[in-house]
Amino acid sequence: MSTTTTIDLAAEIRRLAASKNAVILAHNYERPDVQDVADFVGDSLGLSQQAAKTDAKIIVFCGVHFMAETASILAPDKKVLIPDLNAGCSLAATITAEDLRKWKAEHPGAVVVSYVNTTAEVKAETDYCCTSSNAVKVIEAIPAEKEILFCPDMFLGAYVKKMTGRKNIRVWAGECHVHAGIRPADIEAKRAEHPAADFLIHPECGCVSSLLYIKGEQSGQQTCMTDAKVLSTEGMMNYAKNAPAKEFIIATETGILHRMKKFNPAKNFFPVSEHAVCQFMKLITLQKVFNALEREQFEVKVPAAIGDKARLSIERMIAIV
Ligand code: 13P
Ligand code: SF4
């Protein structure tokens, strides 16, 4: 698409959004032109908070399906649209509500903490929702003697276990293929290339937990972790803005680099891996955002019976953080 066409389409999208009283929300991993057309760009928690407080009639959610569902749970009276229904999440797909019911039956009395990357049905079976920015705080708020079932991300689970020191947390063996694909070797190579750069890493990355557990026998890996900042995508954005450093190595999906560079033009950002690309996020194109608005497609509506239960798990999280 030529630049002129992109600008025309973006202008048409803004015109349609205004005439239909729609708000456009985009996750930090979206394509640059989709981020640029949005009213708000942020992490999963920030976007769901925007969805909860908007006065708009329509929410166009440029993100993946569970995020649009979360918007529908928090704003049940709004029309929530996702520009491509195939925008799923490999991590959310690792656990179904049926799986969780079986797991709960095996551990009666355990408290369920689910990462926001889960379906509405799974959230409805959950006691506390959490996000990458507040998982440790949520776990710390649960009485120490209570057994916890944490799902679905095993790396975030290992990270919270390590940070809280709790032994009574059982962790579901799910992972995000994008973050699991970021290896310690990628990090070591990038850090050797840019030794003065601050190193920011998302807790879904497979190497976070392995690096945390390594106590220094392997010097390269220890170097990776000693000064790493483990942050959610919006946490990374804030850190990049406020830190005095001029260079940053980023271990998460590469889409976040667009906004980091845009708001910090005097700083340099290096992705740990150019291959860390979420193909689900990238399914959302400017043309599909336009189609979604014009045709008011594709609606994501969580049934009230599920949404009301799922909302409780999110409200319990919000009460803690
Ligand atoms: P954030 O909540 O940090 O934006 O992460 C969401 C996600 O899907 C990470 O892969
Ligand atoms: Fe899901 Fe991973 Fe894509 Fe995030 S990056 S939306 S966890 S598949």
CSV table of C-alpha atoms and ligand atoms in Angstrom, one decimal:
chain,number,residue,atom,x,y,z
A,1,MET,CA,0.0,0.0,0.0
A,2,SER,CA,1.4,3.4,-0.9
A,3,THR,CA,1.9,6.1,1.8
A,4,THR,CA,-0.8,8.2,0.2
A,5,THR,CA,-3.3,5.3,0.3
A,6,THR,CA,-2.4,4.6,3.9
A,7,ILE,CA,-3.0,8.2,4.9
A,8,ASP,CA,-6.3,8.2,3.0
A,9,LEU,CA,-7.5,5.0,4.6
A,10,ALA,CA,-6.4,6.3,8.1
A,11,ALA,CA,-8.3,9.5,7.5
A,12,GLU,CA,-11.4,7.5,6.4
A,13,ILE,CA,-11.1,5.4,9.5
A,14,ARG,CA,-11.0,8.5,11.7
A,15,ARG,CA,-14.0,10.0,9.9
A,16,LEU,CA,-16.0,6.8,10.3
A,17,ALA,CA,-15.0,6.4,14.0
A,18,ALA,CA,-16.2,10.0,14.7
A,19,SER,CA,-19.5,9.6,12.8
A,20,LYS,CA,-20.3,6.2,14.5
A,21,ASN,CA,-19.1,7.3,18.0
A,22,ALA,CA,-16.5,4.5,18.0
A,23,VAL,CA,-13.2,4.3,19.9
A,24,ILE,CA,-10.3,2.4,18.4
A,25,LEU,CA,-8.0,0.5,20.9
A,26,ALA,CA,-4.8,-1.1,19.7
A,27,HIS,CA,-2.3,-3.3,21.6
A,28,ASN,CA,1.4,-2.5,21.7
A,29,TYR,CA,2.1,-5.4,19.3
A,30,GLU,CA,-0.1,-4.1,16.4
A,31,ARG,CA,1.2,-3.0,13.1
A,32,PRO,CA,2.6,0.6,13.1
A,33,ASP,CA,-0.2,2.0,10.9
A,34,VAL,CA,-2.9,0.4,13.0
A,35,GLN,CA,-1.3,1.8,16.2
A,36,ASP,CA,-1.1,5.2,14.6
A,37,VAL,CA,-4.9,5.3,13.7
A,38,ALA,CA,-6.0,4.2,17.2
A,39,ASP,CA,-7.3,6.4,20.0
A,40,PHE,CA,-5.4,4.4,22.6
A,41,VAL,CA,-2.4,2.1,22.4
A,42,GLY,CA,-1.4,0.0,25.4
A,43,ASP,CA,-1.0,-3.3,27.2
A,44,SER,CA,-3.8,-5.7,27.9
A,45,LEU,CA,-4.7,-4.2,31.3
A,46,GLY,CA,-4.6,-0.6,30.0
A,47,LEU,CA,-6.8,-1.4,27.1
A,48,SER,CA,-9.4,-3.2,29.2
A,49,GLN,CA,-9.4,-0.1,31.5
A,50,GLN,CA,-10.0,2.1,28.5
A,51,ALA,CA,-12.8,-0.2,27.3
A,52,ALA,CA,-14.4,-0.1,30.8
A,53,LYS,CA,-14.5,3.7,30.9
A,54,THR,CA,-15.3,4.8,27.3
A,55,ASP,CA,-18.4,6.7,26.4
A,56,ALA,CA,-18.2,5.5,22.8
A,57,LYS,CA,-21.0,3.2,21.5
A,58,ILE,CA,-18.6,1.0,19.5
A,59,ILE,CA,-15.2,-0.4,20.5
A,60,VAL,CA,-12.9,-1.5,17.7
A,61,PHE,CA,-10.4,-3.8,19.3
A,62,CYS,CA,-7.2,-4.1,17.4
A,63,GLY,CA,-5.7,-7.0,19.3
A,64,VAL,CA,-6.4,-10.6,19.8
A,65,HIS,CA,-9.7,-12.4,20.6
A,66,PHE,CA,-9.3,-12.7,24.4
A,67,MET,CA,-8.6,-9.0,24.6
A,68,ALA,CA,-11.8,-8.2,22.8
A,69,GLU,CA,-13.7,-10.6,25.1
A,70,THR,CA,-12.2,-8.8,28.1
A,71,ALA,CA,-13.5,-5.5,26.6
A,72,SER,CA,-17.0,-7.1,26.2
A,73,ILE,CA,-16.9,-8.4,29.8
A,74,LEU,CA,-16.0,-5.0,31.2
A,75,ALA,CA,-18.3,-3.0,28.8
A,76,PRO,CA,-21.3,-5.4,28.2
A,77,ASP,CA,-23.5,-2.7,26.8
A,78,LYS,CA,-21.0,-1.7,24.0
A,79,LYS,CA,-20.6,-3.2,20.6
A,80,VAL,CA,-17.1,-4.7,20.6
A,81,LEU,CA,-15.7,-5.4,17.1
A,82,ILE,CA,-12.5,-7.3,16.2
A,83,PRO,CA,-11.3,-6.6,12.7
A,84,ASP,CA,-10.2,-10.3,12.1
A,85,LEU,CA,-11.9,-13.2,14.0
A,86,ASN,CA,-8.8,-15.4,13.4
A,87,ALA,CA,-6.7,-13.2,15.7
A,88,GLY,CA,-6.3,-15.8,18.4
A,89,CYS,CA,-3.6,-16.4,21.0
A,90,SER,CA,-1.5,-19.6,21.2
A,91,LEU,CA,-1.2,-19.1,24.9
A,92,ALA,CA,-4.9,-18.6,25.6
A,93,ALA,CA,-5.5,-21.8,23.5
A,94,THR,CA,-3.5,-24.0,25.9
A,95,ILE,CA,-6.3,-24.2,28.5
A,96,THR,CA,-10.1,-24.6,28.1
A,97,ALA,CA,-12.8,-24.2,30.7
A,98,GLU,CA,-13.2,-27.9,30.8
A,99,ASP,CA,-9.4,-28.4,31.4
A,100,LEU,CA,-9.6,-25.9,34.3
A,101,ARG,CA,-12.7,-27.6,35.8
A,102,LYS,CA,-10.9,-30.9,35.9
A,103,TRP,CA,-7.8,-29.3,37.4
A,104,LYS,CA,-9.9,-27.7,40.1
A,105,ALA,CA,-11.6,-30.9,40.9
A,106,GLU,CA,-8.2,-32.5,41.5
A,107,HIS,CA,-7.3,-29.7,43.9
A,108,PRO,CA,-10.4,-28.8,45.9
A,109,GLY,CA,-10.1,-25.6,47.9
A,110,ALA,CA,-7.3,-24.2,45.7
A,111,VAL,CA,-7.5,-20.6,44.5
A,112,VAL,CA,-7.4,-20.2,40.8
A,113,VAL,CA,-5.3,-17.3,39.4
A,114,SER,CA,-5.5,-16.9,35.6
A,115,TYR,CA,-3.4,-14.7,33.4
A,116,VAL,CA,-5.5,-12.3,31.3
A,117,ASN,CA,-4.5,-14.3,28.2
A,118,THR,CA,-7.4,-16.7,28.7
A,119,THR,CA,-10.9,-17.1,27.2
A,120,ALA,CA,-13.9,-15.6,28.9
A,121,GLU,CA,-15.0,-19.2,29.8
A,122,VAL,CA,-11.7,-19.8,31.6
A,123,LYS,CA,-12.0,-16.4,33.4
A,124,ALA,CA,-15.5,-17.5,34.5
A,125,GLU,CA,-13.9,-20.5,36.3
A,126,THR,CA,-11.2,-18.2,37.9
A,127,ASP,CA,-11.0,-16.5,41.3
A,128,TYR,CA,-8.4,-13.9,40.4
A,129,CYS,CA,-7.4,-12.6,37.0
A,130,CYS,CA,-3.9,-11.1,36.7
A,131,THR,CA,-1.7,-9.5,34.0
A,132,SER,CA,2.0,-9.4,33.4
A,133,SER,CA,2.2,-6.1,35.3
A,134,ASN,CA,0.5,-7.3,38.5
A,135,ALA,CA,0.8,-11.1,38.8
A,136,VAL,CA,3.2,-10.9,41.7
A,137,LYS,CA,1.0,-8.5,43.7
A,138,VAL,CA,-2.1,-10.7,43.1
A,139,ILE,CA,-0.3,-13.8,44.3
A,140,GLU,CA,1.0,-11.9,47.4
A,141,ALA,CA,-2.6,-10.9,48.3
A,142,ILE,CA,-3.7,-14.5,48.6
A,143,PRO,CA,-3.3,-16.0,52.1
A,144,ALA,CA,0.0,-17.9,52.3
A,145,GLU,CA,-1.6,-21.2,53.3
A,146,LYS,CA,-3.9,-21.4,50.3
A,147,GLU,CA,-2.9,-23.6,47.4
A,148,ILE,CA,-2.9,-21.7,44.1
A,149,LEU,CA,-3.5,-23.0,40.6
A,150,PHE,CA,-1.8,-20.6,38.2
A,151,CYS,CA,-2.6,-20.8,34.5
A,152,PRO,CA,-1.8,-20.8,31.6
A,153,ASP,CA,1.7,-19.4,31.2
A,154,MET,CA,4.4,-21.6,32.8
A,155,PHE,CA,7.1,-19.0,32.5
A,156,LEU,CA,5.1,-16.2,34.2
A,157,GLY,CA,4.1,-18.9,36.7
A,158,ALA,CA,7.7,-19.8,37.4
A,159,TYR,CA,8.5,-16.1,37.6
A,160,VAL,CA,5.8,-15.4,40.3
A,161,LYS,CA,6.9,-18.5,42.2
A,162,LYS,CA,10.4,-17.2,42.3
A,163,MET,CA,9.5,-13.6,43.2
A,164,THR,CA,7.0,-14.6,46.0
A,165,GLY,CA,9.0,-17.5,47.3
A,166,ARG,CA,5.7,-19.5,47.5
A,167,LYS,CA,6.0,-23.3,47.2
A,168,ASN,CA,2.2,-24.0,47.1
A,169,ILE,CA,1.6,-22.8,43.5
A,170,ARG,CA,0.8,-25.3,40.8
A,171,VAL,CA,1.5,-24.0,37.3
A,172,TRP,CA,-0.2,-25.0,34.1
A,173,ALA,CA,2.2,-26.0,31.3
A,174,GLY,CA,1.1,-23.4,28.7
A,175,GLU,CA,3.4,-21.0,26.7
A,176,CYS,CA,3.2,-18.3,24.1
A,177,HIS,CA,5.1,-19.5,21.0
A,178,VAL,CA,6.5,-16.0,20.3
A,179,HIS,CA,8.0,-15.5,23.8
A,180,ALA,CA,9.0,-19.1,24.3
A,181,GLY,CA,11.0,-18.7,21.1
A,182,ILE,CA,13.3,-16.0,22.6
A,183,ARG,CA,16.3,-17.9,23.8
A,184,PRO,CA,19.1,-17.1,26.2
A,185,ALA,CA,21.6,-17.3,23.3
A,186,ASP,CA,19.6,-14.5,21.5
A,187,ILE,CA,19.9,-12.3,24.6
A,188,GLU,CA,23.6,-13.0,25.1
A,189,ALA,CA,24.4,-12.2,21.5
A,190,LYS,CA,22.4,-8.9,21.6
A,191,ARG,CA,23.9,-7.8,25.0
A,192,ALA,CA,27.4,-8.5,23.7
A,193,GLU,CA,26.6,-6.3,20.7
A,194,HIS,CA,25.2,-3.4,22.9
A,195,PRO,CA,26.9,-3.7,26.3
A,196,ALA,CA,25.7,-0.2,27.4
A,197,ALA,CA,22.0,-0.9,26.7
A,198,ASP,CA,19.4,-1.5,29.4
A,199,PHE,CA,17.8,-4.8,29.1
A,200,LEU,CA,14.0,-5.1,29.2
A,201,ILE,CA,12.2,-8.5,29.2
A,202,HIS,CA,8.6,-9.7,29.2
A,203,PRO,CA,7.8,-12.3,31.8
A,204,GLU,CA,6.2,-14.6,29.2
A,205,CYS,CA,9.7,-15.2,27.8
A,206,GLY,CA,11.0,-18.7,28.3
A,207,CYS,CA,14.4,-17.5,29.4
A,208,VAL,CA,13.1,-15.4,32.2
A,209,SER,CA,12.5,-18.3,34.5
A,210,SER,CA,15.5,-20.3,33.5
A,211,LEU,CA,17.7,-17.3,33.9
A,212,LEU,CA,16.2,-16.6,37.3
A,213,TYR,CA,16.9,-20.1,38.5
A,214,ILE,CA,20.5,-20.1,37.3
A,215,LYS,CA,22.6,-18.8,40.1
A,216,GLY,CA,25.8,-18.0,38.2
A,217,GLU,CA,27.5,-21.2,37.3
A,218,GLN,CA,27.0,-20.2,33.6
A,219,SER,CA,28.4,-16.7,33.5
A,220,GLY,CA,26.8,-15.6,30.2
A,221,GLN,CA,23.3,-16.4,31.4
A,222,GLN,CA,23.9,-14.8,34.8
A,223,THR,CA,25.0,-11.6,33.0
A,224,CYS,CA,21.7,-11.7,31.1
A,225,MET,CA,19.6,-11.7,34.2
A,226,THR,CA,21.4,-9.7,37.0
A,227,ASP,CA,20.3,-6.3,35.7
A,228,ALA,CA,17.3,-7.3,33.6
A,229,LYS,CA,14.0,-5.4,34.0
A,230,VAL,CA,11.1,-7.8,33.9
A,231,LEU,CA,8.1,-5.7,32.7
A,232,SER,CA,4.8,-5.8,30.9
A,233,THR,CA,4.6,-4.1,27.5
A,234,GLU,CA,3.3,-0.8,29.0
A,235,GLY,CA,5.9,-1.2,31.8
A,236,MET,CA,8.5,-1.3,29.1
A,237,MET,CA,7.1,1.8,27.5
A,238,ASN,CA,7.2,3.7,30.8
A,239,TYR,CA,10.7,2.5,31.6
A,240,ALA,CA,12.0,3.5,28.2
A,241,LYS,CA,10.6,7.0,28.6
A,242,ASN,CA,11.9,7.6,32.1
A,243,ALA,CA,15.3,5.8,32.2
A,244,PRO,CA,18.4,7.9,31.7
A,245,ALA,CA,19.9,5.2,29.4
A,246,LYS,CA,20.1,6.0,25.7
A,247,GLU,CA,20.0,2.3,24.4
A,248,PHE,CA,17.6,-0.5,25.2
A,249,ILE,CA,17.5,-4.2,24.3
A,250,ILE,CA,13.9,-5.4,24.1
A,251,ALA,CA,12.9,-9.0,24.7
A,252,THR,CA,9.2,-9.2,23.6
A,253,GLU,CA,7.2,-9.0,20.4
A,254,THR,CA,8.8,-6.5,18.0
A,255,GLY,CA,5.6,-4.4,17.4
A,256,ILE,CA,6.4,-2.5,20.6
A,257,LEU,CA,9.5,-1.0,19.0
A,258,HIS,CA,7.3,1.4,16.8
A,259,ARG,CA,5.9,3.2,19.8
A,260,MET,CA,9.1,3.2,21.7
A,261,LYS,CA,11.0,4.9,18.8
A,262,LYS,CA,8.1,7.3,18.1
A,263,PHE,CA,8.0,8.6,21.7
A,264,ASN,CA,11.8,8.5,22.4
A,265,PRO,CA,13.4,9.7,19.1
A,266,ALA,CA,16.7,10.4,20.8
A,267,LYS,CA,17.0,6.9,22.1
A,268,ASN,CA,17.9,3.6,20.4
A,269,PHE,CA,16.0,0.4,20.7
A,270,PHE,CA,17.2,-3.1,19.6
A,271,PRO,CA,14.9,-6.2,19.5
A,272,VAL,CA,16.5,-9.3,21.0
A,273,SER,CA,15.1,-11.2,18.0
A,274,GLU,CA,13.6,-9.9,14.8
A,275,HIS,CA,11.7,-13.2,14.6
A,276,ALA,CA,9.6,-12.4,17.7
A,277,VAL,CA,6.5,-11.6,15.7
A,278,CYS,CA,3.0,-12.5,16.7
A,279,GLN,CA,1.2,-13.5,13.5
A,280,PHE,CA,-2.2,-13.2,15.3
A,281,MET,CA,-1.6,-9.5,16.1
A,282,LYS,CA,-0.4,-8.8,12.6
A,283,LEU,CA,-3.6,-10.2,11.1
A,284,ILE,CA,-5.2,-6.8,11.9
A,285,THR,CA,-4.5,-4.4,9.0
A,286,LEU,CA,-5.7,-0.9,8.3
A,287,GLN,CA,-8.1,-2.2,5.6
A,288,LYS,CA,-9.7,-4.6,8.1
A,289,VAL,CA,-10.1,-1.9,10.7
A,290,PHE,CA,-11.9,0.2,8.0
A,291,ASN,CA,-14.1,-2.8,7.1
A,292,ALA,CA,-14.9,-3.5,10.7
A,293,LEU,CA,-16.0,0.1,11.2
A,294,GLU,CA,-17.9,0.4,8.0
A,295,ARG,CA,-19.7,-3.0,8.2
A,296,GLU,CA,-19.8,-3.1,12.0
A,297,GLN,CA,-18.1,-6.5,11.9
A,298,PHE,CA,-17.0,-8.9,13.6
A,299,GLU,CA,-18.8,-8.5,16.9
A,300,VAL,CA,-17.4,-10.2,20.0
A,301,LYS,CA,-20.1,-10.6,22.6
A,302,VAL,CA,-19.6,-12.6,25.8
A,303,PRO,CA,-22.9,-14.0,27.0
A,304,ALA,CA,-24.0,-12.5,30.3
A,305,ALA,CA,-23.9,-15.8,32.2
A,306,ILE,CA,-20.2,-16.1,31.4
A,307,GLY,CA,-19.4,-12.4,31.4
A,308,ASP,CA,-20.8,-11.8,34.9
A,309,LYS,CA,-18.7,-14.5,36.5
A,310,ALA,CA,-15.6,-13.6,34.5
A,311,ARG,CA,-16.0,-9.9,35.5
A,312,LEU,CA,-15.7,-10.9,39.2
A,313,SER,CA,-12.2,-12.3,38.6
A,314,ILE,CA,-11.2,-9.1,36.9
A,315,GLU,CA,-12.7,-6.9,39.6
A,316,ARG,CA,-10.9,-8.9,42.3
A,317,MET,CA,-7.7,-8.2,40.5
A,318,ILE,CA,-8.4,-4.5,40.2
A,319,ALA,CA,-9.3,-4.3,43.9
A,320,ILE,CA,-5.7,-5.6,44.7
A,321,VAL,CA,-3.6,-3.4,42.3
B,1,13P,P1,0.8,-7.3,28.0
B,1,13P,O1,-0.3,-7.4,29.0
B,1,13P,O2,2.2,-7.1,28.7
B,1,13P,O3,0.5,-6.3,27.0
B,1,13P,O4,1.0,-8.7,27.3
B,1,13P,C1,0.0,-9.2,26.5
B,1,13P,C2,0.5,-10.3,25.6
B,1,13P,O5,-0.2,-10.9,24.9
B,1,13P,C3,1.9,-10.6,25.7
B,1,13P,O6,2.2,-11.5,24.7
B,2,SF4,FE1,-0.7,-14.6,22.5
B,2,SF4,FE2,1.9,-14.7,22.4
B,2,SF4,FE3,0.6,-13.3,20.5
B,2,SF4,FE4,0.8,-12.4,23.1
B,2,SF4,S1,2.4,-12.7,21.6
B,2,SF4,S2,-1.1,-12.5,21.8
B,2,SF4,S3,0.7,-14.3,24.2
B,2,SF4,S4,0.4,-15.5,20.9
